[in-house]
Amino acid sequence: MTATPAWPPQSAPRLHVETLLDEGVAVPVDGNPAHYLISVMRVKPGDIVLLFDGRSGEWAARVRDLRKRDLVLECVERTKPPELVPDFWLCCAPIKKGRIDLIAEKACELGVARLQPVLTRRAVVDRLNLDRLHAHLVEAAEQCGRTALPELAAMVKLDALLRDWPAGRRLFFADETGG
């Protein structure tokens, strides 16, 4: 007796796209994502790639129109519904490059809705590369199976964050002095 293969394949590559996904939607892929699928994952026409757009859930898409540097994926079937994300924000001071990337990765994996960088008086880092940080959020979501990306807000000063904090929204903070 032959075994029925799992659908969608659990080993299928997973990719975040900006295109709004739905059944039959063709998604052109080029640049680094295309290089990853073609050269690293070695997809072939007919292979399945899992796509998510942060709004419409996860979709199994079939590889078609495979060329040397780009390809087209066609959405076949929704595999996961849109994710219900609790409205948790993580506000954190920017820290050295490798460490802030880790914070972004773990925040995404834990399911936060928003990552809010906050400039504090004693912060060593005063600028952030938001594009790089966004790329880490995307990569973490691709790897952990999330179908929604956390919102990445622009950095604000701590006094402005507290002044403009939404009424009725709870704020928990770590007080290292135990006060």
PDB file of C-alpha atoms in Angstrom:
ATOM      1  CA  MET A   1       0.000   0.000   0.000  1.00  0.00           C
ATOM      2  CA  THR A   2       1.436   3.376  -0.961  1.00  0.00           C
ATOM      3  CA  ALA A   3       1.328   6.267   1.451  1.00  0.00           C
ATOM      4  CA  THR A   4      -0.597   9.403   0.578  1.00  0.00           C
ATOM      5  CA  PRO A   5       1.798  12.362   0.539  1.00  0.00           C
ATOM      6  CA  ALA A   6       1.125  15.171   3.007  1.00  0.00           C
ATOM      7  CA  TRP A   7      -0.449  18.303   1.522  1.00  0.00           C
ATOM      8  CA  PRO A   8       1.118  20.750   1.401  1.00  0.00           C
ATOM      9  CA  PRO A   9       4.578  19.207   1.634  1.00  0.00           C
ATOM     10  CA  GLN A  10       6.108  20.002   5.019  1.00  0.00           C
ATOM     11  CA  SER A  11       9.517  20.525   3.428  1.00  0.00           C
ATOM     12  CA  ALA A  12       8.253  23.163   0.982  1.00  0.00           C
ATOM     13  CA  PRO A  13      10.146  26.470   1.043  1.00  0.00           C
ATOM     14  CA  ARG A  14       8.261  29.353   2.680  1.00  0.00           C
ATOM     15  CA  LEU A  15       8.325  32.908   1.342  1.00  0.00           C
ATOM     16  CA  HIS A  16       6.850  36.282   2.302  1.00  0.00           C
ATOM     17  CA  VAL A  17       5.493  38.328  -0.625  1.00  0.00           C
ATOM     18  CA  GLU A  18       3.873  41.750  -0.904  1.00  0.00           C
ATOM     19  CA  THR A  19       1.246  40.587  -3.438  1.00  0.00           C
ATOM     20  CA  LEU A  20      -2.245  40.062  -1.985  1.00  0.00           C
ATOM     21  CA  LEU A  21      -2.793  36.313  -2.253  1.00  0.00           C
ATOM     22  CA  ASP A  22      -5.904  34.455  -3.374  1.00  0.00           C
ATOM     23  CA  GLU A  23      -6.682  31.341  -5.397  1.00  0.00           C
ATOM     24  CA  GLY A  24      -5.297  31.574  -8.932  1.00  0.00           C
ATOM     25  CA  VAL A  25      -3.188  34.685  -8.238  1.00  0.00           C
ATOM     26  CA  ALA A  26       0.128  34.663 -10.114  1.00  0.00           C
ATOM     27  CA  VAL A  27       3.034  35.999  -8.065  1.00  0.00           C
ATOM     28  CA  PRO A  28       6.176  37.061  -9.946  1.00  0.00           C
ATOM     29  CA  VAL A  29       9.360  36.496  -7.939  1.00  0.00           C
ATOM     30  CA  ASP A  30      12.746  38.012  -8.763  1.00  0.00           C
ATOM     31  CA  GLY A  31      15.879  39.239  -7.005  1.00  0.00           C
ATOM     32  CA  ASN A  32      17.089  37.545  -3.824  1.00  0.00           C
ATOM     33  CA  PRO A  33      13.894  35.494  -3.245  1.00  0.00           C
ATOM     34  CA  ALA A  34      14.142  34.095  -6.786  1.00  0.00           C
ATOM     35  CA  HIS A  35      17.829  33.281  -6.288  1.00  0.00           C
ATOM     36  CA  TYR A  36      16.948  31.486  -3.035  1.00  0.00           C
ATOM     37  CA  LEU A  37      14.216  29.395  -4.677  1.00  0.00           C
ATOM     38  CA  ILE A  38      16.061  28.636  -7.935  1.00  0.00           C
ATOM     39  CA  SER A  39      19.686  28.239  -6.847  1.00  0.00           C
ATOM     40  CA  VAL A  40      19.462  27.258  -3.182  1.00  0.00           C
ATOM     41  CA  MET A  41      16.209  25.297  -2.937  1.00  0.00           C
ATOM     42  CA  ARG A  42      16.433  24.138  -6.583  1.00  0.00           C
ATOM     43  CA  VAL A  43      12.700  24.287  -7.246  1.00  0.00           C
ATOM     44  CA  LYS A  44      11.397  22.826 -10.497  1.00  0.00           C
ATOM     45  CA  PRO A  45       8.192  23.559 -12.451  1.00  0.00           C
ATOM     46  CA  GLY A  46       5.271  22.041 -10.562  1.00  0.00           C
ATOM     47  CA  ASP A  47       6.974  22.185  -7.141  1.00  0.00           C
ATOM     48  CA  ILE A  48       5.095  23.734  -4.230  1.00  0.00           C
ATOM     49  CA  VAL A  49       6.224  26.867  -2.387  1.00  0.00           C
ATOM     50  CA  LEU A  50       4.335  28.197   0.636  1.00  0.00           C
ATOM     51  CA  LEU A  51       3.559  31.920   0.424  1.00  0.00           C
ATOM     52  CA  PHE A  52       2.196  34.408   2.932  1.00  0.00           C
ATOM     53  CA  ASP A  53       1.486  38.111   2.584  1.00  0.00           C
ATOM     54  CA  GLY A  54       0.691  39.095   6.178  1.00  0.00           C
ATOM     55  CA  ARG A  55      -3.014  39.588   5.370  1.00  0.00           C
ATOM     56  CA  SER A  56      -4.605  36.561   3.732  1.00  0.00           C
ATOM     57  CA  GLY A  57      -3.000  33.597   5.452  1.00  0.00           C
ATOM     58  CA  GLU A  58      -0.637  31.051   3.945  1.00  0.00           C
ATOM     59  CA  TRP A  59      -1.033  29.669   0.419  1.00  0.00           C
ATOM     60  CA  ALA A  60       0.431  26.703  -1.413  1.00  0.00           C
ATOM     61  CA  ALA A  61       1.686  27.979  -4.763  1.00  0.00           C
ATOM     62  CA  ARG A  62       2.878  25.952  -7.728  1.00  0.00           C
ATOM     63  CA  VAL A  63       6.081  26.924  -9.556  1.00  0.00           C
ATOM     64  CA  ARG A  64       5.504  27.896 -13.171  1.00  0.00           C
ATOM     65  CA  ASP A  65       7.389  29.998 -15.745  1.00  0.00           C
ATOM     66  CA  LEU A  66      10.772  29.152 -14.239  1.00  0.00           C
ATOM     67  CA  ARG A  67      13.609  31.080 -15.861  1.00  0.00           C
ATOM     68  CA  LYS A  68      17.261  31.634 -14.973  1.00  0.00           C
ATOM     69  CA  ARG A  69      16.739  34.649 -12.668  1.00  0.00           C
ATOM     70  CA  ASP A  70      13.003  34.781 -11.971  1.00  0.00           C
ATOM     71  CA  LEU A  71       9.885  32.673 -11.762  1.00  0.00           C
ATOM     72  CA  VAL A  72       6.134  32.884 -11.323  1.00  0.00           C
ATOM     73  CA  LEU A  73       4.247  31.142  -8.522  1.00  0.00           C
ATOM     74  CA  GLU A  74       0.521  30.442  -8.876  1.00  0.00           C
ATOM     75  CA  CYS A  75      -1.603  30.189  -5.714  1.00  0.00           C
ATOM     76  CA  VAL A  76      -3.385  26.848  -5.618  1.00  0.00           C
ATOM     77  CA  GLU A  77      -4.881  26.442  -2.154  1.00  0.00           C
ATOM     78  CA  ARG A  78      -4.966  28.216   1.207  1.00  0.00           C
ATOM     79  CA  THR A  79      -3.129  26.136   3.787  1.00  0.00           C
ATOM     80  CA  LYS A  80      -3.592  28.401   6.847  1.00  0.00           C
ATOM     81  CA  PRO A  81      -6.147  31.115   7.584  1.00  0.00           C
ATOM     82  CA  PRO A  82      -5.034  34.652   8.468  1.00  0.00           C
ATOM     83  CA  GLU A  83      -3.433  34.717  11.891  1.00  0.00           C
ATOM     84  CA  LEU A  84      -5.216  36.411  14.775  1.00  0.00           C
ATOM     85  CA  VAL A  85      -2.504  38.476  16.422  1.00  0.00           C
ATOM     86  CA  PRO A  86      -2.924  39.718  20.001  1.00  0.00           C
ATOM     87  CA  ASP A  87      -2.359  43.460  20.242  1.00  0.00           C
ATOM     88  CA  PHE A  88       0.958  43.234  22.113  1.00  0.00           C
ATOM     89  CA  TRP A  89       3.652  45.835  21.458  1.00  0.00           C
ATOM     90  CA  LEU A  90       7.285  45.342  22.316  1.00  0.00           C
ATOM     91  CA  CYS A  91       9.002  48.663  23.032  1.00  0.00           C
ATOM     92  CA  CYS A  92      12.762  48.324  23.346  1.00  0.00           C
ATOM     93  CA  ALA A  93      15.829  50.516  23.288  1.00  0.00           C
ATOM     94  CA  PRO A  94      18.103  49.925  20.302  1.00  0.00           C
ATOM     95  CA  ILE A  95      21.227  47.964  21.127  1.00  0.00           C
ATOM     96  CA  LYS A  96      24.225  46.789  19.118  1.00  0.00           C
ATOM     97  CA  LYS A  97      23.602  45.425  15.639  1.00  0.00           C
ATOM     98  CA  GLY A  98      23.570  41.672  16.303  1.00  0.00           C
ATOM     99  CA  ARG A  99      21.560  41.985  19.505  1.00  0.00           C
ATOM    100  CA  ILE A 100      18.729  44.135  18.108  1.00  0.00           C
ATOM    101  CA  ASP A 101      18.384  41.626  15.272  1.00  0.00           C
ATOM    102  CA  LEU A 102      17.939  38.882  17.866  1.00  0.00           C
ATOM    103  CA  ILE A 103      15.287  40.950  19.666  1.00  0.00           C
ATOM    104  CA  ALA A 104      13.395  41.436  16.394  1.00  0.00           C
ATOM    105  CA  GLU A 105      13.613  37.729  15.587  1.00  0.00           C
ATOM    106  CA  LYS A 106      12.364  36.610  19.009  1.00  0.00           C
ATOM    107  CA  ALA A 107       9.621  39.262  19.087  1.00  0.00           C
ATOM    108  CA  CYS A 108       8.301  37.930  15.787  1.00  0.00           C
ATOM    109  CA  GLU A 109       8.503  34.330  16.968  1.00  0.00           C
ATOM    110  CA  LEU A 110       6.624  35.226  20.171  1.00  0.00           C
ATOM    111  CA  GLY A 111       3.825  36.833  18.175  1.00  0.00           C
ATOM    112  CA  VAL A 112       4.006  40.558  18.908  1.00  0.00           C
ATOM    113  CA  ALA A 113       1.843  42.840  16.786  1.00  0.00           C
ATOM    114  CA  ARG A 114       4.261  45.783  16.833  1.00  0.00           C
ATOM    115  CA  LEU A 115       7.959  46.321  17.438  1.00  0.00           C
ATOM    116  CA  GLN A 116       8.568  49.872  18.672  1.00  0.00           C
ATOM    117  CA  PRO A 117      12.207  51.010  18.950  1.00  0.00           C
ATOM    118  CA  VAL A 118      12.589  53.610  21.719  1.00  0.00           C
ATOM    119  CA  LEU A 119      15.492  56.023  22.056  1.00  0.00           C
ATOM    120  CA  THR A 120      16.425  56.376  25.718  1.00  0.00           C
ATOM    121  CA  ARG A 121      18.776  58.790  27.460  1.00  0.00           C
ATOM    122  CA  ARG A 122      21.492  56.167  27.983  1.00  0.00           C
ATOM    123  CA  ALA A 123      21.148  54.343  24.671  1.00  0.00           C
ATOM    124  CA  VAL A 124      24.474  53.651  22.962  1.00  0.00           C
ATOM    125  CA  VAL A 125      22.863  53.291  19.524  1.00  0.00           C
ATOM    126  CA  ASP A 126      21.011  56.336  18.181  1.00  0.00           C
ATOM    127  CA  ARG A 127      20.141  55.073  14.666  1.00  0.00           C
ATOM    128  CA  LEU A 128      18.610  51.886  13.329  1.00  0.00           C
ATOM    129  CA  ASN A 129      18.626  50.368   9.876  1.00  0.00           C
ATOM    130  CA  LEU A 130      14.868  49.718   9.677  1.00  0.00           C
ATOM    131  CA  ASP A 131      15.189  47.926   6.316  1.00  0.00           C
ATOM    132  CA  ARG A 132      17.609  45.397   7.812  1.00  0.00           C
ATOM    133  CA  LEU A 133      15.405  45.010  10.892  1.00  0.00           C
ATOM    134  CA  HIS A 134      12.352  44.445   8.662  1.00  0.00           C
ATOM    135  CA  ALA A 135      14.299  41.779   6.747  1.00  0.00           C
ATOM    136  CA  HIS A 136      14.973  39.979  10.054  1.00  0.00           C
ATOM    137  CA  LEU A 137      11.260  40.109  10.902  1.00  0.00           C
ATOM    138  CA  VAL A 138      10.415  38.607   7.495  1.00  0.00           C
ATOM    139  CA  GLU A 139      13.022  35.877   7.852  1.00  0.00           C
ATOM    140  CA  ALA A 140      11.806  34.996  11.358  1.00  0.00           C
ATOM    141  CA  ALA A 141       8.183  34.818  10.169  1.00  0.00           C
ATOM    142  CA  GLU A 142       9.186  32.598   7.239  1.00  0.00           C
ATOM    143  CA  GLN A 143      11.019  30.212   9.558  1.00  0.00           C
ATOM    144  CA  CYS A 144       8.571  30.039  12.473  1.00  0.00           C
ATOM    145  CA  GLY A 145       5.376  29.661  10.444  1.00  0.00           C
ATOM    146  CA  ARG A 146       3.666  32.973  11.220  1.00  0.00           C
ATOM    147  CA  THR A 147       1.270  34.297   8.618  1.00  0.00           C
ATOM    148  CA  ALA A 148       1.385  37.892   9.894  1.00  0.00           C
ATOM    149  CA  LEU A 149       4.349  40.227  10.187  1.00  0.00           C
ATOM    150  CA  PRO A 150       4.755  42.513  13.177  1.00  0.00           C
ATOM    151  CA  GLU A 151       4.491  46.204  12.362  1.00  0.00           C
ATOM    152  CA  LEU A 152       7.907  47.852  12.603  1.00  0.00           C
ATOM    153  CA  ALA A 153       7.465  51.402  13.878  1.00  0.00           C
ATOM    154  CA  ALA A 154       9.908  54.264  13.486  1.00  0.00           C
ATOM    155  CA  MET A 155      12.137  54.975  16.475  1.00  0.00           C
ATOM    156  CA  VAL A 156      10.750  57.514  18.960  1.00  0.00           C
ATOM    157  CA  LYS A 157      12.203  59.145  22.061  1.00  0.00           C
ATOM    158  CA  LEU A 158      11.029  57.678  25.355  1.00  0.00           C
ATOM    159  CA  ASP A 159       9.395  60.927  26.549  1.00  0.00           C
ATOM    160  CA  ALA A 160       7.425  61.192  23.272  1.00  0.00           C
ATOM    161  CA  LEU A 161       6.338  57.551  23.520  1.00  0.00           C
ATOM    162  CA  LEU A 162       5.055  58.031  27.065  1.00  0.00           C
ATOM    163  CA  ARG A 163       3.434  61.394  26.265  1.00  0.00           C
ATOM    164  CA  ASP A 164       1.553  59.950  23.267  1.00  0.00           C
ATOM    165  CA  TRP A 165       0.780  56.553  24.821  1.00  0.00           C
ATOM    166  CA  PRO A 166      -2.826  55.585  23.959  1.00  0.00           C
ATOM    167  CA  ALA A 167      -5.283  56.098  26.832  1.00  0.00           C
ATOM    168  CA  GLY A 168      -6.525  52.794  28.188  1.00  0.00           C
ATOM    169  CA  ARG A 169      -3.561  50.828  26.808  1.00  0.00           C
ATOM    170  CA  ARG A 170      -1.611  49.022  29.516  1.00  0.00           C
ATOM    171  CA  LEU A 171       2.117  49.489  29.778  1.00  0.00           C
ATOM    172  CA  PHE A 172       4.319  46.920  31.509  1.00  0.00           C
ATOM    173  CA  PHE A 173       7.970  47.736  32.036  1.00  0.00           C
ATOM    174  CA  ALA A 174      11.010  46.148  33.594  1.00  0.00           C
ATOM    175  CA  ASP A 175      12.224  48.050  36.649  1.00  0.00           C
ATOM    176  CA  GLU A 176      15.701  46.738  37.410  1.00  0.00           C
ATOM    177  CA  THR A 177      15.738  48.462  40.801  1.00  0.00           C
ATOM    178  CA  GLY A 178      12.672  46.521  41.906  1.00  0.00           C
ATOM    179  CA  GLY A 179      10.657  49.682  42.644  1.00  0.00           C
TER     180      GLY A 179
END
